[in-house]
Amino acid sequence: MLLLIPVGILLVVSLIFNVATGVAQKLYNKTAPAGRESNWFYNTCMGVACLVFLLIFSIDPTASDPFGSITDFSFASAGLGILFGILVLAQSYTFMWALEIGPFSYTTVIVSLATLIAAVSGLFFGESIDLFQYFGMGVMVLCIVFSTDKNNGSRKSSLKWLVIALVSCLTNGFVGIMQKIHQNTEYKAQSTAFLVSAFAFMTVVSALLWLYERKKSGESKFNPNAKQIAFALLSGATFAVPHTANLYLAGAMPSAVFFPIINTGGLILTLLAATFLFKEKLSRLQWIGIALGLISSLFVSGTVSAWIG
């Protein structure tokens, strides 16, 4: 089972599948029209594929599997899962809304800074953060700022946009904190039930929102073809792996190490994938951002502290 893999390797697996999800999403976006209708259809397909993956791999878990099967169920785990699903949907909706009315680059930067919220949350779970790790978080902020494409979109900022972007940032941060909370409760052995409840809730709500947007659009309906459906389902199948791994890693690793590395590493690998798979050219600042991301990972992971200490 996935969660019997050593933590270090599991972190790498999560990063790889996270990038695979991004690649599949980009392929979908290249063929589907922009807009809420196609976005909610994409989320619905992703949810279905995630649920299928989780159910298949939870039918007959081994005795040492820390996630348990779908039969290891309690209303507490289901409730926490639904709350997690609400946070994920709120983040997705506000991020989509912020992109519609504000600048792409600064929206991305603000929402990505949620990593800091999740990273310092470890202080509330008895974890410690040294000065080198704080410094690494500061370098990580520079990585996010430099790595974001400043030439994508011409929408101007406004107070309304800023509030929505900040809400998206907060909900994004609390998604990570929710993972940490669950893995520090007595229900962490019911993680499969937690994730199934979360994805079932998100899938149903996404489907209802897709149908609502479809009805509202009138004759200009988005009619997905086989290729678009395939890309959306592929995104969901690959998306289930990092979500499963990250829930476990949030409890197995210090927050100040896990959240910066999983987010910064994902950003760097996504940029490299865009360069080598889609032949997109990175600016000089983006290459500097990649370098800063690698440097920040040495600090937040505790590597520099170990060298000096």
CSV table of C-alpha atoms in Angstrom, one decimal:
chain,number,residue,atom,x,y,z
A,1,MET,CA,0.0,0.0,0.0
A,2,LEU,CA,1.1,3.6,-0.7
A,3,LEU,CA,1.5,4.6,2.9
A,4,LEU,CA,3.9,1.7,3.8
A,5,ILE,CA,6.6,3.5,1.7
A,6,PRO,CA,9.3,5.3,3.8
A,7,VAL,CA,8.5,9.0,4.5
A,8,GLY,CA,11.3,10.5,2.3
A,9,ILE,CA,10.3,8.4,-0.8
A,10,LEU,CA,6.6,9.1,-0.1
A,11,LEU,CA,7.4,12.8,-0.2
A,12,VAL,CA,9.0,12.4,-3.6
A,13,VAL,CA,6.1,10.3,-4.9
A,14,SER,CA,3.7,13.0,-3.7
A,15,LEU,CA,5.6,15.7,-5.6
A,16,ILE,CA,5.8,13.7,-8.8
A,17,PHE,CA,2.1,12.9,-8.8
A,18,ASN,CA,1.3,16.5,-7.9
A,19,VAL,CA,3.1,17.6,-11.1
A,20,ALA,CA,1.3,14.9,-13.1
A,21,THR,CA,-2.0,16.4,-11.9
A,22,GLY,CA,-0.8,19.8,-13.1
A,23,VAL,CA,0.2,18.5,-16.5
A,24,ALA,CA,-3.2,16.7,-16.9
A,25,GLN,CA,-5.0,19.9,-15.8
A,26,LYS,CA,-3.0,22.0,-18.3
A,27,LEU,CA,-3.9,19.6,-21.1
A,28,TYR,CA,-7.5,19.9,-20.1
A,29,ASN,CA,-7.3,23.8,-20.0
A,30,LYS,CA,-5.7,23.8,-23.5
A,31,THR,CA,-8.8,22.0,-24.9
A,32,ALA,CA,-11.6,23.3,-22.7
A,33,PRO,CA,-13.0,26.9,-22.7
A,34,ALA,CA,-12.3,29.1,-19.7
A,35,GLY,CA,-15.1,29.7,-17.3
A,36,ARG,CA,-16.9,28.4,-14.2
A,37,GLU,CA,-18.9,25.8,-16.1
A,38,SER,CA,-15.9,24.0,-17.4
A,39,ASN,CA,-14.0,24.5,-14.1
A,40,TRP,CA,-16.8,22.8,-12.0
A,41,PHE,CA,-17.1,20.0,-14.6
A,42,TYR,CA,-13.4,19.5,-14.2
A,43,ASN,CA,-13.7,19.4,-10.4
A,44,THR,CA,-16.6,16.9,-10.7
A,45,CYS,CA,-14.6,14.5,-12.9
A,46,MET,CA,-11.6,14.8,-10.5
A,47,GLY,CA,-13.8,14.0,-7.5
A,48,VAL,CA,-15.2,10.9,-9.2
A,49,ALA,CA,-11.7,9.6,-10.2
A,50,CYS,CA,-10.4,10.3,-6.7
A,51,LEU,CA,-13.2,8.4,-5.1
A,52,VAL,CA,-12.7,5.4,-7.4
A,53,PHE,CA,-9.0,5.4,-6.5
A,54,LEU,CA,-9.6,5.6,-2.8
A,55,LEU,CA,-12.2,2.9,-2.8
A,56,ILE,CA,-10.1,0.5,-4.8
A,57,PHE,CA,-7.1,0.9,-2.6
A,58,SER,CA,-9.0,0.6,0.6
A,59,ILE,CA,-10.9,-2.6,0.0
A,60,ASP,CA,-8.4,-4.9,1.6
A,61,PRO,CA,-5.7,-3.0,3.4
A,62,THR,CA,-2.8,-4.7,5.2
A,63,ALA,CA,-2.8,-4.9,9.0
A,64,SER,CA,0.0,-2.3,9.2
A,65,ASP,CA,-1.7,0.2,6.9
A,66,PRO,CA,-2.1,3.4,9.0
A,67,PHE,CA,-5.1,4.6,7.0
A,68,GLY,CA,-7.5,1.6,7.5
A,69,SER,CA,-10.3,0.6,5.1
A,70,ILE,CA,-13.6,2.4,4.3
A,71,THR,CA,-15.3,0.1,6.8
A,72,ASP,CA,-13.2,1.8,9.6
A,73,PHE,CA,-15.8,4.6,9.8
A,74,SER,CA,-17.1,7.0,12.4
A,75,PHE,CA,-19.3,10.1,12.2
A,76,ALA,CA,-16.4,12.1,13.7
A,77,SER,CA,-14.1,11.2,10.7
A,78,ALA,CA,-17.0,11.8,8.3
A,79,GLY,CA,-17.7,15.2,9.9
A,80,LEU,CA,-14.0,16.2,9.8
A,81,GLY,CA,-13.9,15.0,6.1
A,82,ILE,CA,-16.9,17.1,5.2
A,83,LEU,CA,-15.3,20.2,6.9
A,84,PHE,CA,-12.1,19.5,5.0
A,85,GLY,CA,-14.2,19.3,1.8
A,86,ILE,CA,-15.8,22.7,2.6
A,87,LEU,CA,-12.4,24.3,3.0
A,88,VAL,CA,-11.1,22.9,-0.3
A,89,LEU,CA,-14.2,24.0,-2.2
A,90,ALA,CA,-14.1,27.5,-0.6
A,91,GLN,CA,-10.5,27.8,-1.5
A,92,SER,CA,-11.1,26.6,-5.1
A,93,TYR,CA,-14.1,29.0,-5.5
A,94,THR,CA,-12.4,32.1,-4.1
A,95,PHE,CA,-9.3,31.4,-6.1
A,96,MET,CA,-11.3,31.1,-9.3
A,97,TRP,CA,-13.2,34.3,-8.3
A,98,ALA,CA,-10.1,36.3,-7.6
A,99,LEU,CA,-8.6,35.2,-10.9
A,100,GLU,CA,-11.7,36.5,-12.7
A,101,ILE,CA,-11.6,40.0,-11.3
A,102,GLY,CA,-7.9,40.6,-10.5
A,103,PRO,CA,-4.3,40.1,-11.7
A,104,PHE,CA,-3.2,36.5,-12.2
A,105,SER,CA,0.3,36.9,-10.9
A,106,TYR,CA,-0.5,38.7,-7.6
A,107,THR,CA,-3.4,36.4,-7.0
A,108,THR,CA,-1.1,33.4,-7.3
A,109,VAL,CA,1.5,34.9,-5.0
A,110,ILE,CA,-1.0,35.8,-2.3
A,111,VAL,CA,-2.7,32.4,-2.3
A,112,SER,CA,0.7,30.6,-2.3
A,113,LEU,CA,1.7,32.4,0.8
A,114,ALA,CA,-0.8,30.2,2.7
A,115,THR,CA,2.2,27.8,3.0
A,116,LEU,CA,3.4,30.0,5.8
A,117,ILE,CA,0.1,29.7,7.7
A,118,ALA,CA,0.4,25.9,7.6
A,119,ALA,CA,4.1,25.9,8.3
A,120,VAL,CA,3.9,27.8,11.6
A,121,SER,CA,0.8,25.9,12.7
A,122,GLY,CA,3.2,23.3,14.0
A,123,LEU,CA,3.9,25.6,17.0
A,124,PHE,CA,0.4,24.7,18.2
A,125,PHE,CA,1.2,21.0,18.1
A,126,GLY,CA,4.4,21.3,20.2
A,127,GLU,CA,6.8,21.5,17.3
A,128,SER,CA,9.7,23.9,17.3
A,129,ILE,CA,11.0,26.2,14.5
A,130,ASP,CA,14.6,27.4,14.6
A,131,LEU,CA,16.0,30.7,13.1
A,132,PHE,CA,17.4,28.9,10.0
A,133,GLN,CA,13.9,27.5,9.2
A,134,TYR,CA,12.3,31.0,9.6
A,135,PHE,CA,15.0,32.3,7.2
A,136,GLY,CA,14.2,29.5,4.8
A,137,MET,CA,10.5,30.5,4.9
A,138,GLY,CA,11.5,34.1,4.0
A,139,VAL,CA,13.6,32.8,1.0
A,140,MET,CA,10.6,30.7,0.0
A,141,VAL,CA,8.4,33.8,-0.2
A,142,LEU,CA,11.0,35.3,-2.6
A,143,CYS,CA,10.9,32.1,-4.6
A,144,ILE,CA,7.1,32.4,-4.9
A,145,VAL,CA,7.2,36.0,-6.0
A,146,PHE,CA,10.0,35.5,-8.6
A,147,SER,CA,8.6,32.3,-9.9
A,148,THR,CA,5.2,33.8,-10.8
A,149,ASP,CA,4.6,34.9,-14.4
A,150,LYS,CA,4.1,38.7,-14.3
A,151,ASN,CA,3.0,38.9,-17.9
A,152,ASN,CA,-0.1,36.7,-17.6
A,153,GLY,CA,-3.3,38.8,-17.6
A,154,SER,CA,-3.9,42.5,-17.5
A,155,ARG,CA,-6.7,42.8,-14.9
A,156,LYS,CA,-6.1,45.5,-12.3
A,157,SER,CA,-6.2,45.0,-8.5
A,158,SER,CA,-9.1,46.3,-6.4
A,159,LEU,CA,-10.2,46.2,-2.7
A,160,LYS,CA,-12.8,43.5,-3.6
A,161,TRP,CA,-10.1,41.4,-5.4
A,162,LEU,CA,-7.7,41.8,-2.4
A,163,VAL,CA,-10.3,40.6,0.1
A,164,ILE,CA,-11.2,37.6,-2.0
A,165,ALA,CA,-7.6,36.7,-2.6
A,166,LEU,CA,-6.9,36.9,1.2
A,167,VAL,CA,-9.9,34.7,1.9
A,168,SER,CA,-8.5,32.2,-0.6
A,169,CYS,CA,-5.1,32.4,1.1
A,170,LEU,CA,-6.6,31.8,4.5
A,171,THR,CA,-8.8,28.8,3.4
A,172,ASN,CA,-5.8,27.4,1.6
A,173,GLY,CA,-3.7,27.6,4.8
A,174,PHE,CA,-6.5,26.0,6.8
A,175,VAL,CA,-6.7,23.1,4.4
A,176,GLY,CA,-3.1,22.2,5.5
A,177,ILE,CA,-3.9,22.8,9.2
A,178,MET,CA,-7.0,20.5,8.8
A,179,GLN,CA,-4.7,17.7,7.6
A,180,LYS,CA,-2.5,18.3,10.6
A,181,ILE,CA,-5.4,18.3,13.0
A,182,HIS,CA,-6.9,15.1,11.7
A,183,GLN,CA,-3.5,13.3,12.0
A,184,ASN,CA,-3.2,14.4,15.6
A,185,THR,CA,-6.6,12.9,16.7
A,186,GLU,CA,-7.6,9.4,17.7
A,187,TYR,CA,-9.3,9.2,14.3
A,188,LYS,CA,-6.2,9.2,12.2
A,189,ALA,CA,-6.5,5.4,11.6
A,190,GLN,CA,-9.8,6.3,9.8
A,191,SER,CA,-8.1,8.5,7.2
A,192,THR,CA,-9.7,6.6,4.3
A,193,ALA,CA,-13.1,7.4,5.7
A,194,PHE,CA,-12.0,11.0,6.1
A,195,LEU,CA,-10.8,11.3,2.5
A,196,VAL,CA,-13.8,9.5,1.0
A,197,SER,CA,-16.2,11.7,2.9
A,198,ALA,CA,-14.3,14.8,1.8
A,199,PHE,CA,-14.2,13.8,-1.9
A,200,ALA,CA,-17.8,12.6,-1.9
A,201,PHE,CA,-19.0,15.9,-0.5
A,202,MET,CA,-16.8,17.9,-3.0
A,203,THR,CA,-17.9,15.8,-5.9
A,204,VAL,CA,-21.6,16.3,-5.2
A,205,VAL,CA,-21.3,20.0,-4.6
A,206,SER,CA,-19.1,20.5,-7.7
A,207,ALA,CA,-21.7,18.5,-9.8
A,208,LEU,CA,-24.5,20.7,-8.5
A,209,LEU,CA,-22.5,23.9,-9.3
A,210,TRP,CA,-21.7,22.6,-12.7
A,211,LEU,CA,-25.3,21.9,-13.5
A,212,TYR,CA,-26.2,25.4,-12.1
A,213,GLU,CA,-23.6,27.1,-14.3
A,214,ARG,CA,-24.7,25.0,-17.3
A,215,LYS,CA,-28.4,26.0,-16.8
A,216,LYS,CA,-27.4,29.7,-16.3
A,217,SER,CA,-25.3,29.7,-19.5
A,218,GLY,CA,-28.3,29.0,-21.7
A,219,GLU,CA,-27.4,28.1,-25.3
A,220,SER,CA,-23.7,28.7,-24.8
A,221,LYS,CA,-23.4,25.4,-22.9
A,222,PHE,CA,-20.0,23.7,-22.5
A,223,ASN,CA,-20.3,20.2,-24.0
A,224,PRO,CA,-17.2,18.2,-23.0
A,225,ASN,CA,-15.7,15.8,-25.5
A,226,ALA,CA,-14.0,12.5,-24.8
A,227,LYS,CA,-10.5,14.1,-24.7
A,228,GLN,CA,-11.6,16.7,-22.1
A,229,ILE,CA,-13.3,14.0,-20.0
A,230,ALA,CA,-10.2,11.8,-20.2
A,231,PHE,CA,-7.8,14.6,-19.1
A,232,ALA,CA,-10.1,15.6,-16.2
A,233,LEU,CA,-10.4,11.9,-15.0
A,234,LEU,CA,-6.6,11.5,-15.3
A,235,SER,CA,-6.2,14.6,-13.1
A,236,GLY,CA,-8.4,13.0,-10.5
A,237,ALA,CA,-6.6,9.7,-10.6
A,238,THR,CA,-3.2,11.3,-10.1
A,239,PHE,CA,-4.6,13.9,-7.6
A,240,ALA,CA,-5.7,11.2,-5.2
A,241,VAL,CA,-2.1,10.0,-4.7
A,242,PRO,CA,-0.7,13.3,-3.3
A,243,HIS,CA,-3.8,13.9,-1.2
A,244,THR,CA,-3.5,10.5,0.4
A,245,ALA,CA,0.2,10.9,0.9
A,246,ASN,CA,0.0,14.4,2.1
A,247,LEU,CA,-2.6,13.6,4.8
A,248,TYR,CA,-0.2,11.0,6.2
A,249,LEU,CA,2.9,13.2,5.8
A,250,ALA,CA,1.2,16.1,7.6
A,251,GLY,CA,1.2,14.0,10.7
A,252,ALA,CA,4.5,12.2,10.2
A,253,MET,CA,6.7,15.3,9.5
A,254,PRO,CA,7.1,18.7,11.2
A,255,SER,CA,4.8,21.4,9.7
A,256,ALA,CA,7.8,23.8,9.2
A,257,VAL,CA,9.4,21.1,7.0
A,258,PHE,CA,6.6,19.4,5.2
A,259,PHE,CA,4.4,22.3,4.0
A,260,PRO,CA,7.1,24.5,2.6
A,261,ILE,CA,8.8,21.6,0.8
A,262,ILE,CA,5.6,20.2,-0.7
A,263,ASN,CA,4.5,23.6,-1.9
A,264,THR,CA,7.8,25.0,-3.1
A,265,GLY,CA,8.9,21.7,-4.6
A,266,GLY,CA,5.6,21.4,-6.4
A,267,LEU,CA,6.0,25.0,-7.8
A,268,ILE,CA,9.6,24.3,-9.0
A,269,LEU,CA,8.7,21.0,-10.6
A,270,THR,CA,5.6,22.5,-12.3
A,271,LEU,CA,7.8,25.3,-13.8
A,272,LEU,CA,10.3,22.7,-15.1
A,273,ALA,CA,7.5,20.6,-16.5
A,274,ALA,CA,6.1,23.6,-18.3
A,275,THR,CA,9.6,24.2,-19.8
A,276,PHE,CA,10.4,20.7,-20.9
A,277,LEU,CA,7.0,19.3,-21.7
A,278,PHE,CA,5.1,22.3,-23.1
A,279,LYS,CA,8.2,24.2,-24.4
A,280,GLU,CA,7.3,27.3,-22.3
A,281,LYS,CA,10.1,29.8,-21.8
A,282,LEU,CA,10.9,30.8,-18.3
A,283,SER,CA,12.1,34.4,-17.6
A,284,ARG,CA,15.4,35.1,-15.8
A,285,LEU,CA,13.4,36.0,-12.6
A,286,GLN,CA,11.6,32.6,-12.8
A,287,TRP,CA,15.0,30.8,-13.0
A,288,ILE,CA,16.1,32.8,-10.0
A,289,GLY,CA,12.9,31.8,-8.2
A,290,ILE,CA,13.7,28.1,-8.9
A,291,ALA,CA,17.2,28.6,-7.4
A,292,LEU,CA,15.8,30.3,-4.4
A,293,GLY,CA,13.3,27.5,-3.9
A,294,LEU,CA,16.1,25.0,-3.8
A,295,ILE,CA,18.0,27.1,-1.3
A,296,SER,CA,15.0,27.6,0.9
A,297,SER,CA,14.4,23.8,1.0
A,298,LEU,CA,17.9,23.3,2.6
A,299,PHE,CA,16.9,25.8,5.4
A,300,VAL,CA,13.4,24.7,6.1
A,301,SER,CA,14.3,21.0,6.0
A,302,GLY,CA,16.7,21.5,8.9
A,303,THR,CA,19.7,20.5,6.7
A,304,VAL,CA,21.5,23.8,7.3
A,305,SER,CA,20.8,23.6,11.1
A,306,ALA,CA,22.3,20.1,11.1
A,307,TRP,CA,25.4,21.2,9.2
A,308,ILE,CA,26.0,24.1,11.6
A,309,GLY,CA,24.8,22.5,14.8
